[in-house]
Amino acid sequence: MGGLQRFEQKLEQAISGVFARTFRSAVQPVEIAAALQRELDNKAQVLSRQRRLVPNSFVVELSEGDLERLSPYDSTLAGELGEQLTEHAELQSYVFPGPIRIGFESADDLGTGRFRVRSQAEAAVTGHSRRGGGQRTRAVLEVNGTQHPLQAPGLVVGRGSEADLRINDPGVSRRHAEFLITTEQAAGMAPGEGPVHVEVHDMGSTNGIRVDGQKVARATLRDGSRVQIGHTSLVLRLLQEADREVDVV
């Protein structure tokens, strides 16, 4: 018995066939499972002879009616789809950069029984801040939907446990890049209240860094600058006075 057949039987058992009857004339769960599996196959990126990186974050877009029918069972379906993808990945020697996430959204241009899948690789991110006591956050790095404080003197980003901001991305070196932040001393302002200056330096990484699409060894950043390391983007956000009390991870 194939993996998709086992998935369909397991899902029907999990919800006593209610889902299958509800979706008889609409999107079938096995069709979604097959589409997610193809998404892995089509987007696999070679890391080595025996390892390939695949997406781990998925959004399934459906018609509003299909999404409404799905909503009572979406968590059950997402869990079963995740297990199916894990099984397929193990068979194909695929590597996920982080935990599998599967969400469902409506799309106005899709009719009943039609759907599409969006996917991307999102590395798991862990912050180990070395912020000084009493410092206010003047800037943050946005990474895969999370914000991490950037405070003087800065932080090291990498895959290794010694990095201040650890990114579980196989394209990222153990110590990949360093972000440095300083504050200019402006006339009439208290220490630490002047304009913020942020730089990023490559630390001799294997794959290098790109800033706003350009490969560089070092660069001065501005608000909104996008730094690409491996398969992961980090966006610099300079905070205004009213935003500095916002909680960050």
mmCIF file of C-alpha atoms in Angstrom:
data_model
loop_
_atom_site.group_PDB
_atom_site.id
_atom_site.type_symbol
_atom_site.label_atom_id
_atom_site.label_comp_id
_atom_site.label_asym_id
_atom_site.label_seq_id
_atom_site.Cartn_x
_atom_site.Cartn_y
_atom_site.Cartn_z
ATOM 1 C CA MET A 1 0.000 0.000 0.000
ATOM 2 C CA GLY A 2 1.353 3.422 -0.969
ATOM 3 C CA GLY A 3 2.015 6.255 1.444
ATOM 4 C CA LEU A 4 -0.903 8.350 0.182
ATOM 5 C CA GLN A 5 -3.335 5.419 0.530
ATOM 6 C CA ARG A 6 -2.172 4.833 4.090
ATOM 7 C CA PHE A 7 -2.576 8.550 4.770
ATOM 8 C CA GLU A 8 -6.157 8.539 3.463
ATOM 9 C CA GLN A 9 -7.143 5.501 5.531
ATOM 10 C CA LYS A 10 -5.507 6.883 8.660
ATOM 11 C CA LEU A 11 -7.239 10.233 8.254
ATOM 12 C CA GLU A 12 -10.649 8.623 7.756
ATOM 13 C CA GLN A 13 -10.133 6.537 10.894
ATOM 14 C CA ALA A 14 -9.060 9.610 12.869
ATOM 15 C CA ILE A 15 -12.283 11.485 12.137
ATOM 16 C CA SER A 16 -14.689 8.543 11.672
ATOM 17 C CA GLY A 17 -15.291 9.235 7.982
ATOM 18 C CA VAL A 18 -17.069 12.553 8.657
ATOM 19 C CA PHE A 19 -14.436 14.549 6.806
ATOM 20 C CA ALA A 20 -14.559 12.261 3.765
ATOM 21 C CA ARG A 21 -18.352 12.631 3.494
ATOM 22 C CA THR A 22 -18.198 16.388 4.002
ATOM 23 C CA PHE A 23 -15.635 16.794 1.229
ATOM 24 C CA ARG A 24 -17.082 14.268 -1.223
ATOM 25 C CA SER A 25 -17.682 16.955 -3.893
ATOM 26 C CA ALA A 26 -14.918 19.319 -2.849
ATOM 27 C CA VAL A 27 -11.173 19.166 -2.176
ATOM 28 C CA GLN A 28 -10.040 15.721 -1.056
ATOM 29 C CA PRO A 29 -7.394 15.428 1.705
ATOM 30 C CA VAL A 30 -5.371 12.948 -0.361
ATOM 31 C CA GLU A 31 -5.131 15.555 -3.140
ATOM 32 C CA ILE A 32 -3.670 18.062 -0.681
ATOM 33 C CA ALA A 33 -1.231 15.433 0.602
ATOM 34 C CA ALA A 34 -0.083 14.644 -2.937
ATOM 35 C CA ALA A 35 0.366 18.353 -3.721
ATOM 36 C CA LEU A 36 2.467 18.926 -0.589
ATOM 37 C CA GLN A 37 4.580 15.902 -1.450
ATOM 38 C CA ARG A 38 5.170 17.288 -4.962
ATOM 39 C CA GLU A 39 6.108 20.598 -3.391
ATOM 40 C CA LEU A 40 8.949 18.851 -1.542
ATOM 41 C CA ASP A 41 10.102 17.040 -4.684
ATOM 42 C CA ASN A 42 9.995 20.147 -6.877
ATOM 43 C CA LYS A 43 11.745 22.483 -4.445
ATOM 44 C CA ALA A 44 14.416 20.139 -3.030
ATOM 45 C CA GLN A 45 17.837 21.824 -3.036
ATOM 46 C CA VAL A 46 20.997 19.713 -2.985
ATOM 47 C CA LEU A 47 23.091 20.045 0.176
ATOM 48 C CA SER A 48 25.261 16.972 -0.376
ATOM 49 C CA ARG A 49 25.085 13.647 -2.202
ATOM 50 C CA GLN A 50 22.718 12.284 0.438
ATOM 51 C CA ARG A 51 20.922 15.379 1.775
ATOM 52 C CA ARG A 52 18.508 17.833 0.148
ATOM 53 C CA LEU A 53 16.845 20.845 1.753
ATOM 54 C CA VAL A 54 13.055 21.143 1.368
ATOM 55 C CA PRO A 55 10.387 23.650 2.481
ATOM 56 C CA ASN A 56 8.864 23.258 5.931
ATOM 57 C CA SER A 57 6.269 26.082 5.912
ATOM 58 C CA PHE A 58 3.136 25.563 3.802
ATOM 59 C CA VAL A 59 -0.075 27.489 3.131
ATOM 60 C CA VAL A 60 -2.924 25.665 1.380
ATOM 61 C CA GLU A 61 -5.248 28.119 -0.388
ATOM 62 C CA LEU A 62 -8.844 27.009 -0.975
ATOM 63 C CA SER A 63 -12.187 28.518 -1.933
ATOM 64 C CA GLU A 64 -14.115 30.140 0.880
ATOM 65 C CA GLY A 65 -16.653 27.304 0.858
ATOM 66 C CA ASP A 66 -14.028 24.578 1.038
ATOM 67 C CA LEU A 67 -12.208 26.409 3.818
ATOM 68 C CA GLU A 68 -15.453 26.673 5.784
ATOM 69 C CA ARG A 69 -16.045 22.918 5.420
ATOM 70 C CA LEU A 70 -12.449 22.257 6.447
ATOM 71 C CA SER A 71 -12.323 24.473 9.535
ATOM 72 C CA PRO A 72 -13.693 21.895 12.071
ATOM 73 C CA TYR A 73 -10.959 19.452 11.049
ATOM 74 C CA ASP A 74 -8.038 21.703 10.085
ATOM 75 C CA SER A 75 -5.835 20.852 13.084
ATOM 76 C CA THR A 76 -6.385 17.089 12.580
ATOM 77 C CA LEU A 77 -5.665 17.381 8.876
ATOM 78 C CA ALA A 78 -2.551 19.516 9.436
ATOM 79 C CA GLY A 79 -1.184 16.962 11.894
ATOM 80 C CA GLU A 80 -1.758 14.041 9.549
ATOM 81 C CA LEU A 81 -0.313 15.945 6.593
ATOM 82 C CA GLY A 82 2.775 16.751 8.670
ATOM 83 C CA GLU A 83 3.298 13.079 9.476
ATOM 84 C CA GLN A 84 2.887 12.186 5.798
ATOM 85 C CA LEU A 85 5.502 14.762 4.786
ATOM 86 C CA THR A 86 7.900 13.547 7.474
ATOM 87 C CA GLU A 87 7.588 9.976 6.190
ATOM 88 C CA HIS A 88 8.163 11.071 2.590
ATOM 89 C CA ALA A 89 11.168 13.196 3.599
ATOM 90 C CA GLU A 90 12.798 10.273 5.415
ATOM 91 C CA LEU A 91 12.413 8.049 2.355
ATOM 92 C CA GLN A 92 13.943 10.685 0.054
ATOM 93 C CA SER A 93 16.716 11.896 2.426
ATOM 94 C CA TYR A 94 15.149 15.366 2.595
ATOM 95 C CA VAL A 95 16.081 17.798 5.367
ATOM 96 C CA PHE A 96 13.651 20.289 6.912
ATOM 97 C CA PRO A 97 15.289 23.494 8.210
ATOM 98 C CA GLY A 98 12.769 23.750 11.047
ATOM 99 C CA PRO A 99 9.452 22.343 12.289
ATOM 100 C CA ILE A 100 6.729 21.680 9.714
ATOM 101 C CA ARG A 101 3.954 24.297 9.650
ATOM 102 C CA ILE A 102 0.783 23.850 7.586
ATOM 103 C CA GLY A 103 -1.927 26.517 7.431
ATOM 104 C CA PHE A 104 -5.112 27.007 5.424
ATOM 105 C CA GLU A 105 -6.362 30.250 3.841
ATOM 106 C CA SER A 106 -9.171 31.283 1.517
ATOM 107 C CA ALA A 107 -8.552 32.659 -1.985
ATOM 108 C CA ASP A 108 -11.230 34.589 -3.885
ATOM 109 C CA ASP A 109 -10.083 33.329 -7.281
ATOM 110 C CA LEU A 110 -10.486 29.618 -6.455
ATOM 111 C CA GLY A 111 -13.703 27.689 -7.021
ATOM 112 C CA THR A 112 -15.008 24.672 -5.131
ATOM 113 C CA GLY A 113 -12.693 21.699 -5.440
ATOM 114 C CA ARG A 114 -9.670 23.773 -6.465
ATOM 115 C CA PHE A 115 -6.669 24.689 -4.329
ATOM 116 C CA ARG A 116 -3.014 25.687 -4.531
ATOM 117 C CA VAL A 117 -0.005 25.477 -2.246
ATOM 118 C CA ARG A 118 2.577 28.079 -1.249
ATOM 119 C CA SER A 119 5.719 26.947 0.498
ATOM 120 C CA GLN A 120 9.043 28.198 1.780
ATOM 121 C CA ALA A 121 11.954 27.026 3.892
ATOM 122 C CA GLU A 122 11.887 28.712 7.308
ATOM 123 C CA ALA A 123 14.804 27.937 9.596
ATOM 124 C CA ALA A 124 14.227 27.631 13.325
ATOM 125 C CA VAL A 125 15.675 30.711 15.075
ATOM 126 C CA THR A 126 16.964 30.902 18.659
ATOM 127 C CA GLY A 127 18.197 34.116 20.266
ATOM 128 C CA HIS A 128 20.829 34.367 22.995
ATOM 129 C CA SER A 129 20.918 38.092 23.678
ATOM 130 C CA ARG A 130 24.055 39.678 25.133
ATOM 131 C CA ARG A 131 22.254 42.996 25.755
ATOM 132 C CA GLY A 132 23.545 45.191 28.517
ATOM 133 C CA GLY A 133 21.413 45.964 31.522
ATOM 134 C CA GLY A 134 19.367 49.133 31.189
ATOM 135 C CA GLN A 135 19.800 49.440 27.425
ATOM 136 C CA ARG A 136 16.761 50.365 25.409
ATOM 137 C CA THR A 137 16.161 48.560 22.155
ATOM 138 C CA ARG A 138 16.899 50.889 19.217
ATOM 139 C CA ALA A 139 16.808 48.243 16.476
ATOM 140 C CA VAL A 140 15.599 44.700 15.855
ATOM 141 C CA LEU A 141 16.274 41.952 13.346
ATOM 142 C CA GLU A 142 13.186 40.320 11.855
ATOM 143 C CA VAL A 143 13.772 36.652 11.033
ATOM 144 C CA ASN A 144 11.042 34.211 9.933
ATOM 145 C CA GLY A 145 8.282 36.092 11.696
ATOM 146 C CA THR A 146 10.177 36.792 14.935
ATOM 147 C CA GLN A 147 11.962 39.913 16.182
ATOM 148 C CA HIS A 148 15.311 39.876 17.980
ATOM 149 C CA PRO A 149 16.829 42.927 19.734
ATOM 150 C CA LEU A 150 20.000 44.416 18.276
ATOM 151 C CA GLN A 151 21.901 46.329 20.939
ATOM 152 C CA ALA A 152 25.463 47.563 21.327
ATOM 153 C CA PRO A 153 27.952 46.223 20.599
ATOM 154 C CA GLY A 154 25.951 43.884 18.360
ATOM 155 C CA LEU A 155 25.525 40.158 17.822
ATOM 156 C CA VAL A 156 26.854 37.193 15.863
ATOM 157 C CA VAL A 157 24.491 35.219 13.631
ATOM 158 C CA GLY A 158 25.246 31.612 12.750
ATOM 159 C CA ARG A 159 24.311 27.959 12.954
ATOM 160 C CA GLY A 160 26.620 27.076 15.836
ATOM 161 C CA SER A 161 25.687 27.059 19.506
ATOM 162 C CA GLU A 162 28.123 29.909 20.192
ATOM 163 C CA ALA A 163 26.179 32.337 17.967
ATOM 164 C CA ASP A 164 24.058 35.005 19.666
ATOM 165 C CA LEU A 165 21.305 34.450 17.089
ATOM 166 C CA ARG A 166 21.251 30.803 16.068
ATOM 167 C CA ILE A 167 19.624 29.871 12.737
ATOM 168 C CA ASN A 168 19.106 26.196 11.921
ATOM 169 C CA ASP A 169 19.788 26.667 8.216
ATOM 170 C CA PRO A 170 22.262 24.262 6.535
ATOM 171 C CA GLY A 171 23.375 27.108 4.267
ATOM 172 C CA VAL A 172 24.490 29.157 7.284
ATOM 173 C CA SER A 173 28.017 28.757 8.726
ATOM 174 C CA ARG A 174 28.606 28.246 12.444
ATOM 175 C CA ARG A 175 29.672 31.910 12.782
ATOM 176 C CA HIS A 176 28.330 33.470 9.610
ATOM 177 C CA ALA A 177 27.905 37.231 10.072
ATOM 178 C CA GLU A 178 28.257 39.901 12.735
ATOM 179 C CA PHE A 179 25.894 42.843 13.140
ATOM 180 C CA LEU A 180 27.491 45.866 14.836
ATOM 181 C CA ILE A 181 25.489 48.757 16.263
ATOM 182 C CA THR A 182 26.757 52.102 17.529
ATOM 183 C CA THR A 183 25.072 55.352 18.524
ATOM 184 C CA GLU A 184 26.463 58.697 17.427
ATOM 185 C CA GLN A 185 26.918 61.318 20.109
ATOM 186 C CA ALA A 186 24.732 64.176 18.948
ATOM 187 C CA ALA A 187 24.887 67.699 20.370
ATOM 188 C CA GLY A 188 22.285 68.332 23.053
ATOM 189 C CA MET A 189 21.386 64.645 23.363
ATOM 190 C CA ALA A 190 22.032 62.305 26.272
ATOM 191 C CA PRO A 191 24.470 59.407 25.700
ATOM 192 C CA GLY A 192 22.846 56.675 23.634
ATOM 193 C CA GLU A 193 20.167 58.969 22.188
ATOM 194 C CA GLY A 194 21.906 59.955 18.955
ATOM 195 C CA PRO A 195 21.398 58.428 15.496
ATOM 196 C CA VAL A 196 21.898 54.658 15.262
ATOM 197 C CA HIS A 197 24.565 53.236 12.933
ATOM 198 C CA VAL A 198 24.373 49.534 11.953
ATOM 199 C CA GLU A 199 26.857 47.476 9.936
ATOM 200 C CA VAL A 200 27.013 43.814 8.941
ATOM 201 C CA HIS A 201 30.300 41.946 8.401
ATOM 202 C CA ASP A 202 30.841 38.548 6.802
ATOM 203 C CA MET A 203 32.867 36.372 9.192
ATOM 204 C CA GLY A 204 34.513 34.237 6.521
ATOM 205 C CA SER A 205 31.376 32.185 5.912
ATOM 206 C CA THR A 206 31.182 29.498 3.243
ATOM 207 C CA ASN A 207 28.283 31.026 1.301
ATOM 208 C CA GLY A 208 28.830 34.721 2.042
ATOM 209 C CA ILE A 209 26.180 37.383 2.641
ATOM 210 C CA ARG A 210 23.955 39.504 0.408
ATOM 211 C CA VAL A 211 22.532 42.887 1.318
ATOM 212 C CA ASP A 212 19.490 43.904 -0.721
ATOM 213 C CA GLY A 213 20.523 41.361 -3.364
ATOM 214 C CA GLN A 214 24.195 42.375 -3.633
ATOM 215 C CA LYS A 215 26.974 40.095 -2.399
ATOM 216 C CA VAL A 216 29.208 42.001 0.018
ATOM 217 C CA ALA A 217 31.892 41.429 2.631
ATOM 218 C CA ARG A 218 30.603 44.274 4.799
ATOM 219 C CA ALA A 219 27.941 46.932 4.449
ATOM 220 C CA THR A 220 26.222 49.776 6.252
ATOM 221 C CA LEU A 221 22.529 49.048 6.777
ATOM 222 C CA ARG A 222 19.466 51.277 6.821
ATOM 223 C CA ASP A 223 15.936 50.714 8.044
ATOM 224 C CA GLY A 224 14.442 47.913 5.948
ATOM 225 C CA SER A 225 17.772 46.515 4.691
ATOM 226 C CA ARG A 226 17.484 42.801 3.908
ATOM 227 C CA VAL A 227 20.482 40.595 4.676
ATOM 228 C CA GLN A 228 20.479 37.127 3.091
ATOM 229 C CA ILE A 229 22.537 34.378 4.724
ATOM 230 C CA GLY A 230 22.110 30.846 3.456
ATOM 231 C CA HIS A 231 18.407 30.410 2.723
ATOM 232 C CA THR A 232 17.329 32.899 5.409
ATOM 233 C CA SER A 233 16.588 36.631 5.234
ATOM 234 C CA LEU A 234 17.105 39.039 8.142
ATOM 235 C CA VAL A 235 15.472 42.469 7.918
ATOM 236 C CA LEU A 236 16.750 45.412 9.977
ATOM 237 C CA ARG A 237 14.103 47.574 11.643
ATOM 238 C CA LEU A 238 15.102 50.812 13.338
ATOM 239 C CA LEU A 239 12.573 51.602 16.050
ATOM 240 C CA GLN A 240 10.983 54.968 16.598
ATOM 241 C CA GLU A 241 10.663 56.308 20.135
ATOM 242 C CA ALA A 242 7.047 55.123 20.433
ATOM 243 C CA ASP A 243 7.995 51.596 19.341
ATOM 244 C CA ARG A 244 10.908 50.996 21.710
ATOM 245 C CA GLU A 245 8.795 49.421 24.412
ATOM 246 C CA VAL A 246 7.426 46.771 22.054
ATOM 247 C CA ASP A 247 8.236 43.265 23.273
ATOM 248 C CA VAL A 248 10.776 41.374 21.184
ATOM 249 C CA VAL A 249 11.820 37.719 21.299
#
